[in-house]
PDB file of C-alpha atoms in Angstrom:
ATOM      1  CA  MET A   1    -158.114 116.969 157.839  1.00  0.00           C
ATOM      2  CA  SER A   2    -155.683 115.144 160.127  1.00  0.00           C
ATOM      3  CA  GLU A   3    -152.486 113.754 158.645  1.00  0.00           C
ATOM      4  CA  LEU A   4    -153.227 110.527 160.539  1.00  0.00           C
ATOM      5  CA  SER A   5    -156.353 110.022 158.440  1.00  0.00           C
ATOM      6  CA  ILE A   6    -154.330 109.659 155.236  1.00  0.00           C
ATOM      7  CA  ILE A   7    -153.138 106.273 154.008  1.00  0.00           C
ATOM      8  CA  THR A   8    -149.633 106.535 152.575  1.00  0.00           C
ATOM      9  CA  ARG A   9    -147.308 104.337 150.574  1.00  0.00           C
ATOM     10  CA  GLN A  10    -145.553 103.335 153.796  1.00  0.00           C
ATOM     11  CA  THR A  11    -148.778 102.257 155.540  1.00  0.00           C
ATOM     12  CA  LYS A  12    -148.902  98.506 156.038  1.00  0.00           C
ATOM     13  CA  MET A  13    -151.722  97.033 153.968  1.00  0.00           C
ATOM     14  CA  ALA A  14    -152.998  95.123 157.002  1.00  0.00           C
ATOM     15  CA  ASP A  15    -153.231  98.423 158.880  1.00  0.00           C
ATOM     16  CA  VAL A  16    -155.382  99.845 156.074  1.00  0.00           C
ATOM     17  CA  ILE A  17    -158.030  97.236 156.936  1.00  0.00           C
ATOM     18  CA  HIS A  18    -157.674  97.902 160.653  1.00  0.00           C
ATOM     19  CA  LYS A  19    -158.193 101.626 159.991  1.00  0.00           C
ATOM     20  CA  ASN A  20    -161.306 101.014 157.902  1.00  0.00           C
ATOM     21  CA  TYR A  21    -162.623  97.520 157.177  1.00  0.00           C
ATOM     22  CA  LEU A  22    -164.999  98.965 154.554  1.00  0.00           C
ATOM     23  CA  LEU A  23    -161.943  99.411 152.313  1.00  0.00           C
ATOM     24  CA  LEU A  24    -161.509  95.647 151.899  1.00  0.00           C
ATOM     25  CA  PRO A  25    -163.756  95.320 148.809  1.00  0.00           C
ATOM     26  CA  VAL A  26    -162.117  98.435 147.321  1.00  0.00           C
ATOM     27  CA  ILE A  27    -158.715  96.779 147.734  1.00  0.00           C
ATOM     28  CA  ASN A  28    -160.082  93.559 146.209  1.00  0.00           C
ATOM     29  CA  ARG A  29    -161.125  95.483 143.073  1.00  0.00           C
ATOM     30  CA  PHE A  30    -157.437  95.978 142.343  1.00  0.00           C
ATOM     31  CA  GLY A  31    -156.938  92.212 142.406  1.00  0.00           C
ATOM     32  CA  ILE A  32    -155.349  92.291 145.866  1.00  0.00           C
ATOM     33  CA  LYS A  33    -156.370  89.484 148.226  1.00  0.00           C
ATOM     34  CA  LEU A  34    -155.880  88.883 151.940  1.00  0.00           C
ATOM     35  CA  GLY A  35    -152.569  87.567 153.202  1.00  0.00           C
ATOM     36  CA  PHE A  36    -150.680  90.874 153.244  1.00  0.00           C
ATOM     37  CA  GLY A  37    -148.194  89.934 155.954  1.00  0.00           C
ATOM     38  CA  ASP A  38    -146.333  93.070 157.018  1.00  0.00           C
ATOM     39  CA  CYS A  39    -145.991  94.430 153.466  1.00  0.00           C
ATOM     40  CA  THR A  40    -146.604  98.117 152.884  1.00  0.00           C
ATOM     41  CA  VAL A  41    -149.049  99.534 150.358  1.00  0.00           C
ATOM     42  CA  GLU A  42    -146.110 100.389 148.120  1.00  0.00           C
ATOM     43  CA  GLU A  43    -144.696  96.862 148.266  1.00  0.00           C
ATOM     44  CA  ILE A  44    -148.070  95.246 147.517  1.00  0.00           C
ATOM     45  CA  CYS A  45    -148.739  97.590 144.580  1.00  0.00           C
ATOM     46  CA  SER A  46    -145.237  97.040 143.203  1.00  0.00           C
ATOM     47  CA  ASP A  47    -145.576  93.251 143.348  1.00  0.00           C
ATOM     48  CA  ALA A  48    -149.007  93.383 141.674  1.00  0.00           C
ATOM     49  CA  ASN A  49    -147.970  95.988 139.070  1.00  0.00           C
ATOM     50  CA  ILE A  50    -150.618  98.434 140.316  1.00  0.00           C
ATOM     51  CA  ASN A  51    -150.370 102.193 139.798  1.00  0.00           C
ATOM     52  CA  LEU A  52    -149.444 103.257 143.331  1.00  0.00           C
ATOM     53  CA  SER A  53    -150.578 106.877 143.018  1.00  0.00           C
ATOM     54  CA  PHE A  54    -153.974 105.876 141.634  1.00  0.00           C
ATOM     55  CA  PHE A  55    -154.433 103.214 144.308  1.00  0.00           C
ATOM     56  CA  LEU A  56    -153.687 105.687 147.101  1.00  0.00           C
ATOM     57  CA  ASP A  57    -156.034 108.299 145.656  1.00  0.00           C
ATOM     58  CA  ILE A  58    -158.887 105.796 145.333  1.00  0.00           C
ATOM     59  CA  ILE A  59    -158.331 104.319 148.793  1.00  0.00           C
ATOM     60  CA  ASN A  60    -158.134 107.726 150.466  1.00  0.00           C
ATOM     61  CA  THR A  61    -161.193 108.973 148.565  1.00  0.00           C
ATOM     62  CA  TYR A  62    -163.244 106.084 149.993  1.00  0.00           C
ATOM     63  CA  HIS A  63    -161.570 106.332 153.403  1.00  0.00           C
ATOM     64  CA  ASN A  64    -161.939 110.064 153.981  1.00  0.00           C
ATOM     65  CA  GLU A  65    -164.807 112.076 152.487  1.00  0.00           C
ATOM     66  CA  GLN A  66    -162.722 115.258 152.666  1.00  0.00           C
ATOM     67  CA  TYR A  67    -160.015 113.727 150.470  1.00  0.00           C
ATOM     68  CA  PHE A  68    -160.704 114.173 146.775  1.00  0.00           C
ATOM     69  CA  PRO A  69    -157.813 115.489 144.609  1.00  0.00           C
ATOM     70  CA  LYS A  70    -160.039 116.238 141.631  1.00  0.00           C
ATOM     71  CA  GLU A  71    -157.437 117.894 139.404  1.00  0.00           C
ATOM     72  CA  LYS A  72    -154.879 115.154 139.987  1.00  0.00           C
ATOM     73  CA  MET A  73    -157.388 112.362 139.385  1.00  0.00           C
ATOM     74  CA  GLN A  74    -158.552 113.948 136.147  1.00  0.00           C
ATOM     75  CA  GLU A  75    -155.012 113.464 134.809  1.00  0.00           C
ATOM     76  CA  TYR A  76    -155.065 109.676 135.152  1.00  0.00           C
ATOM     77  CA  PRO A  77    -155.514 107.687 131.913  1.00  0.00           C
ATOM     78  CA  VAL A  78    -159.187 107.100 131.130  1.00  0.00           C
ATOM     79  CA  LYS A  79    -158.605 103.358 130.725  1.00  0.00           C
ATOM     80  CA  LEU A  80    -157.237 103.152 134.272  1.00  0.00           C
ATOM     81  CA  ILE A  81    -160.364 104.745 135.734  1.00  0.00           C
ATOM     82  CA  VAL A  82    -162.701 102.716 133.521  1.00  0.00           C
ATOM     83  CA  HIS A  83    -161.013  99.459 134.558  1.00  0.00           C
ATOM     84  CA  TYR A  84    -161.527 100.274 138.227  1.00  0.00           C
ATOM     85  CA  LEU A  85    -165.171 101.231 137.649  1.00  0.00           C
ATOM     86  CA  LYS A  86    -165.793  97.969 135.780  1.00  0.00           C
ATOM     87  CA  GLU A  87    -164.360  95.994 138.688  1.00  0.00           C
ATOM     88  CA  THR A  88    -166.713  97.924 140.971  1.00  0.00           C
ATOM     89  CA  HIS A  89    -169.636  96.929 138.737  1.00  0.00           C
ATOM     90  CA  ASN A  90    -168.594  93.287 138.997  1.00  0.00           C
ATOM     91  CA  TYR A  91    -168.506  93.568 142.775  1.00  0.00           C
ATOM     92  CA  TYR A  92    -171.997  95.052 142.842  1.00  0.00           C
ATOM     93  CA  LYS A  93    -173.502  92.497 140.462  1.00  0.00           C
ATOM     94  CA  HIS A  94    -171.850  89.355 141.822  1.00  0.00           C
ATOM     95  CA  ASN A  95    -171.512  90.164 145.532  1.00  0.00           C
ATOM     96  CA  ILE A  96    -173.499  93.079 146.909  1.00  0.00           C
ATOM     97  CA  LEU A  97    -176.806  92.707 145.039  1.00  0.00           C
ATOM     98  CA  PRO A  98    -177.174  88.915 145.540  1.00  0.00           C
ATOM     99  CA  GLU A  99    -176.176  89.256 149.198  1.00  0.00           C
ATOM    100  CA  ILE A 100    -178.837  91.899 149.876  1.00  0.00           C
ATOM    101  CA  GLU A 101    -181.421  89.782 148.045  1.00  0.00           C
ATOM    102  CA  ASN A 102    -180.558  86.761 150.208  1.00  0.00           C
ATOM    103  CA  ASN A 103    -180.778  88.881 153.357  1.00  0.00           C
ATOM    104  CA  ILE A 104    -184.280  89.992 152.384  1.00  0.00           C
ATOM    105  CA  LYS A 105    -185.320  86.367 151.842  1.00  0.00           C
ATOM    106  CA  ARG A 106    -183.969  85.429 155.279  1.00  0.00           C
ATOM    107  CA  LEU A 107    -185.859  88.357 156.766  1.00  0.00           C
ATOM    108  CA  ILE A 108    -189.120  87.150 155.193  1.00  0.00           C
ATOM    109  CA  LYS A 109    -188.572  83.625 156.551  1.00  0.00           C
ATOM    110  CA  SER A 110    -188.095  85.081 160.032  1.00  0.00           C
ATOM    111  CA  CYS A 111    -191.515  86.745 159.948  1.00  0.00           C
ATOM    112  CA  PRO A 112    -194.291  84.704 161.669  1.00  0.00           C
ATOM    113  CA  VAL A 113    -197.278  87.029 160.989  1.00  0.00           C
ATOM    114  CA  ASP A 114    -198.210  90.182 159.045  1.00  0.00           C
ATOM    115  CA  CYS A 115    -195.510  89.573 156.427  1.00  0.00           C
ATOM    116  CA  ASP A 116    -197.162  91.259 153.437  1.00  0.00           C
ATOM    117  CA  ASN A 117    -195.065  94.414 153.828  1.00  0.00           C
ATOM    118  CA  LEU A 118    -191.884  92.362 153.757  1.00  0.00           C
ATOM    119  CA  LYS A 119    -192.971  90.779 150.504  1.00  0.00           C
ATOM    120  CA  LEU A 120    -193.564  94.266 149.120  1.00  0.00           C
ATOM    121  CA  ILE A 121    -190.003  95.110 150.162  1.00  0.00           C
ATOM    122  CA  GLU A 122    -188.809  92.085 148.222  1.00  0.00           C
ATOM    123  CA  GLU A 123    -190.683  93.215 145.097  1.00  0.00           C
ATOM    124  CA  PHE A 124    -189.374  96.776 145.485  1.00  0.00           C
ATOM    125  CA  TYR A 125    -185.824  95.460 145.785  1.00  0.00           C
ATOM    126  CA  LYS A 126    -186.144  93.193 142.748  1.00  0.00           C
ATOM    127  CA  GLU A 127    -187.265  96.186 140.676  1.00  0.00           C
ATOM    128  CA  TYR A 128    -184.382  98.238 142.056  1.00  0.00           C
ATOM    129  CA  LYS A 129    -181.884  95.457 141.353  1.00  0.00           C
ATOM    130  CA  ASP A 130    -183.104  95.141 137.756  1.00  0.00           C
ATOM    131  CA  GLU A 131    -182.885  98.915 137.272  1.00  0.00           C
ATOM    132  CA  LEU A 132    -179.388  99.144 138.731  1.00  0.00           C
ATOM    133  CA  GLU A 133    -178.119  96.211 136.659  1.00  0.00           C
ATOM    134  CA  TYR A 134    -179.628  97.808 133.547  1.00  0.00           C
ATOM    135  CA  HIS A 135    -177.790 101.040 134.391  1.00  0.00           C
ATOM    136  CA  LEU A 136    -174.487  99.243 135.006  1.00  0.00           C
ATOM    137  CA  ASN A 137    -174.801  97.295 131.760  1.00  0.00           C
ATOM    138  CA  ASN A 138    -175.631 100.498 129.904  1.00  0.00           C
ATOM    139  CA  GLU A 139    -172.429 102.062 131.184  1.00  0.00           C
ATOM    140  CA  GLU A 140    -170.400  99.018 130.159  1.00  0.00           C
ATOM    141  CA  GLU A 141    -171.962  98.819 126.703  1.00  0.00           C
ATOM    142  CA  ARG A 142    -172.239 102.557 125.901  1.00  0.00           C
ATOM    143  CA  PHE A 143    -170.595 105.033 128.265  1.00  0.00           C
ATOM    144  CA  PHE A 144    -167.249 103.302 128.876  1.00  0.00           C
ATOM    145  CA  PRO A 145    -166.707 102.155 125.257  1.00  0.00           C
ATOM    146  CA  TYR A 146    -167.701 105.633 124.044  1.00  0.00           C
ATOM    147  CA  ILE A 147    -165.108 107.478 126.127  1.00  0.00           C
ATOM    148  CA  ILE A 148    -162.409 104.912 125.300  1.00  0.00           C
ATOM    149  CA  ALA A 149    -163.235 105.191 121.580  1.00  0.00           C
ATOM    150  CA  LEU A 150    -162.904 108.971 121.787  1.00  0.00           C
ATOM    151  CA  THR A 151    -159.597 108.667 123.626  1.00  0.00           C
ATOM    152  CA  GLU A 152    -158.191 106.304 121.021  1.00  0.00           C
ATOM    153  CA  SER A 153    -159.589 108.307 118.073  1.00  0.00           C
ATOM    154  CA  ARG A 154    -158.648 111.770 119.331  1.00  0.00           C
ATOM    155  CA  GLN A 155    -156.019 112.352 116.667  1.00  0.00           C
ATOM    156  CA  SER A 156    -158.139 110.967 113.827  1.00  0.00           C
ATOM    157  CA  MET A 157    -160.595 112.784 111.618  1.00  0.00           C
ATOM    158  CA  GLN A 158    -163.567 110.769 112.824  1.00  0.00           C
ATOM    159  CA  ASN A 159    -166.747 112.733 113.377  1.00  0.00           C
ATOM    160  CA  LEU A 160    -167.808 113.180 116.994  1.00  0.00           C
ATOM    161  CA  THR A 161    -171.489 112.708 116.183  1.00  0.00           C
ATOM    162  CA  GLU A 162    -170.805 109.448 114.363  1.00  0.00           C
ATOM    163  CA  ILE A 163    -168.879 108.036 117.317  1.00  0.00           C
ATOM    164  CA  ARG A 164    -171.587 109.067 119.766  1.00  0.00           C
ATOM    165  CA  GLU A 165    -174.304 107.529 117.584  1.00  0.00           C
ATOM    166  CA  LYS A 166    -172.297 104.316 117.265  1.00  0.00           C
ATOM    167  CA  PHE A 167    -172.444 103.806 121.025  1.00  0.00           C
ATOM    168  CA  ASN A 168    -175.856 105.464 121.437  1.00  0.00           C
ATOM    169  CA  PHE A 169    -174.597 107.561 124.351  1.00  0.00           C
ATOM    170  CA  SER A 170    -176.795 110.249 125.910  1.00  0.00           C
ATOM    171  CA  TYR A 171    -175.774 112.546 128.767  1.00  0.00           C
ATOM    172  CA  GLU A 172    -179.399 113.057 129.766  1.00  0.00           C
ATOM    173  CA  ILE A 173    -180.233 109.345 129.987  1.00  0.00           C
ATOM    174  CA  HIS A 174    -177.000 108.635 131.836  1.00  0.00           C
ATOM    175  CA  ASN A 175    -177.640 111.373 134.429  1.00  0.00           C
ATOM    176  CA  ASN A 176    -181.270 110.347 134.916  1.00  0.00           C
ATOM    177  CA  GLU A 177    -180.278 106.732 135.541  1.00  0.00           C
ATOM    178  CA  HIS A 178    -177.689 107.889 138.097  1.00  0.00           C
ATOM    179  CA  GLU A 179    -180.245 109.942 139.990  1.00  0.00           C
ATOM    180  CA  ASN A 180    -182.838 107.159 139.960  1.00  0.00           C
ATOM    181  CA  VAL A 181    -180.620 104.395 141.326  1.00  0.00           C
ATOM    182  CA  VAL A 182    -179.369 106.622 144.153  1.00  0.00           C
ATOM    183  CA  ALA A 183    -182.857 107.902 145.033  1.00  0.00           C
ATOM    184  CA  LYS A 184    -184.468 104.437 145.048  1.00  0.00           C
ATOM    185  CA  LEU A 185    -181.809 103.020 147.341  1.00  0.00           C
ATOM    186  CA  PHE A 186    -182.598 105.819 149.792  1.00  0.00           C
ATOM    187  CA  ASP A 187    -186.322 105.008 149.460  1.00  0.00           C
ATOM    188  CA  LEU A 188    -185.672 101.351 150.280  1.00  0.00           C
ATOM    189  CA  LYS A 189    -183.777 102.300 153.435  1.00  0.00           C
ATOM    190  CA  ASN A 190    -186.504 104.733 154.420  1.00  0.00           C
ATOM    191  CA  ILE A 191    -189.257 102.117 154.073  1.00  0.00           C
ATOM    192  CA  LEU A 192    -187.358  99.756 156.367  1.00  0.00           C
ATOM    193  CA  ILE A 193    -186.709 102.474 158.940  1.00  0.00           C
ATOM    194  CA  LYS A 194    -190.114 104.152 159.004  1.00  0.00           C
ATOM    195  CA  TYR A 195    -192.870 101.878 157.804  1.00  0.00           C
ATOM    196  CA  LEU A 196    -192.066  98.213 158.368  1.00  0.00           C
ATOM    197  CA  PRO A 197    -194.044  96.561 161.204  1.00  0.00           C
ATOM    198  CA  PRO A 198    -191.503  94.912 163.573  1.00  0.00           C
ATOM    199  CA  THR A 199    -192.820  91.357 163.153  1.00  0.00           C
ATOM    200  CA  TYR A 200    -189.496  89.933 162.000  1.00  0.00           C
ATOM    201  CA  ASP A 201    -186.090  89.053 163.442  1.00  0.00           C
ATOM    202  CA  GLN A 202    -184.656  92.400 164.547  1.00  0.00           C
ATOM    203  CA  GLY A 203    -181.065  91.215 164.168  1.00  0.00           C
ATOM    204  CA  LEU A 204    -181.653  90.256 160.520  1.00  0.00           C
ATOM    205  CA  GLY A 205    -183.445  93.542 159.914  1.00  0.00           C
ATOM    206  CA  ASN A 206    -180.584  95.542 161.414  1.00  0.00           C
ATOM    207  CA  ASN A 207    -178.040  93.605 159.350  1.00  0.00           C
ATOM    208  CA  LEU A 208    -179.987  94.297 156.155  1.00  0.00           C
ATOM    209  CA  LEU A 209    -180.233  97.984 156.945  1.00  0.00           C
ATOM    210  CA  SER A 210    -176.521  98.149 157.764  1.00  0.00           C
ATOM    211  CA  ASP A 211    -175.706  96.503 154.413  1.00  0.00           C
ATOM    212  CA  LEU A 212    -177.865  99.056 152.600  1.00  0.00           C
ATOM    213  CA  PHE A 213    -176.096 101.970 154.304  1.00  0.00           C
ATOM    214  CA  ILE A 214    -172.675 100.530 153.412  1.00  0.00           C
ATOM    215  CA  PHE A 215    -173.771  99.933 149.829  1.00  0.00           C
ATOM    216  CA  GLU A 216    -175.186 103.460 149.572  1.00  0.00           C
ATOM    217  CA  LYS A 217    -171.872 105.001 150.634  1.00  0.00           C
ATOM    218  CA  ASP A 218    -169.937 102.843 148.164  1.00  0.00           C
ATOM    219  CA  LEU A 219    -172.384 103.674 145.388  1.00  0.00           C
ATOM    220  CA  ASN A 220    -172.143 107.406 146.131  1.00  0.00           C
ATOM    221  CA  ASP A 221    -168.329 107.252 145.976  1.00  0.00           C
ATOM    222  CA  HIS A 222    -168.594 105.316 142.721  1.00  0.00           C
ATOM    223  CA  GLU A 223    -170.957 107.897 141.215  1.00  0.00           C
ATOM    224  CA  ARG A 224    -168.669 110.712 142.372  1.00  0.00           C
ATOM    225  CA  LEU A 225    -165.757 109.206 140.442  1.00  0.00           C
ATOM    226  CA  GLU A 226    -167.879 109.077 137.312  1.00  0.00           C
ATOM    227  CA  ASP A 227    -169.501 112.489 137.680  1.00  0.00           C
ATOM    228  CA  VAL A 228    -166.471 114.483 138.835  1.00  0.00           C
ATOM    229  CA  ILE A 229    -163.661 112.649 137.052  1.00  0.00           C
ATOM    230  CA  LEU A 230    -164.873 110.646 134.059  1.00  0.00           C
ATOM    231  CA  LEU A 231    -167.623 112.897 132.701  1.00  0.00           C
ATOM    232  CA  PRO A 232    -165.430 116.066 132.734  1.00  0.00           C
ATOM    233  CA  ALA A 233    -162.689 114.055 131.007  1.00  0.00           C
ATOM    234  CA  LEU A 234    -165.236 113.010 128.380  1.00  0.00           C
ATOM    235  CA  GLN A 235    -166.385 116.595 127.847  1.00  0.00           C
ATOM    236  CA  LYS A 236    -162.781 117.752 127.506  1.00  0.00           C
ATOM    237  CA  ILE A 237    -162.090 115.163 124.814  1.00  0.00           C
ATOM    238  CA  GLU A 238    -165.322 116.069 122.985  1.00  0.00           C
ATOM    239  CA  ASN A 239    -164.282 119.723 122.969  1.00  0.00           C
ATOM    240  CA  GLN A 240    -160.939 118.747 121.446  1.00  0.00           C
ATOM    241  CA  PHE A 241    -162.825 116.883 118.719  1.00  0.00           C
ATOM    242  CA  ARG A 242    -164.963 119.932 117.982  1.00  0.00           C
ATOM    243  CA  LYS A 243    -161.896 122.131 117.586  1.00  0.00           C
ATOM    244  CA  GLN A 244    -160.501 119.726 114.981  1.00  0.00           C
ATOM    245  CA  GLN A 245    -163.691 119.798 112.909  1.00  0.00           C
TER     246      GLN A 245
END
């Protein structure tokens, strides 16, 4: 991995966007908005009271697939990771998902004849959107509160089973939902690429497909943070509970 591919504390925040414009929504999730001037990453994070090390690890994880300091990231406070993941959820629900839905509607309007398949795409997407939102809400209502409750109750004599039942958390359900939302997004892309008759505006179709690819990459990075960082942290805390009981 080239040293030039790493974003450092001395990198100007504007240069981060020039290196990889896909990082803009990731930066926004930290509450950072455009208008960086010539400030460095370190200066921006300091002014906004953002954990610089965590910011750099997240940015570089999204920027470079080979960059993933698993052991280091597992040492960050759970609340810090959960906060970032919640902001990612908000971005999906309020920006990405509505934007893709609007793009599909524009694509349908551009179709003069033989548009039934496009309407099937719209129905498929609506089902996918509902399933993904259900999964995200489940994480916010069960998974995240469960791990935070364990973190805050680690030194108490509370029973692990009681805490898990309180939040109705299930590893199996959580993993199945993860797999389904990733697989169905791939299916949606595949339908557009392989089976859709080209009776629509090709530019709109290409834009929609590009958005889906970008969303898929972001979603995969998001899932990796949960699966490789948050879930092992949860299991570690659960094991500590079991040793106390």
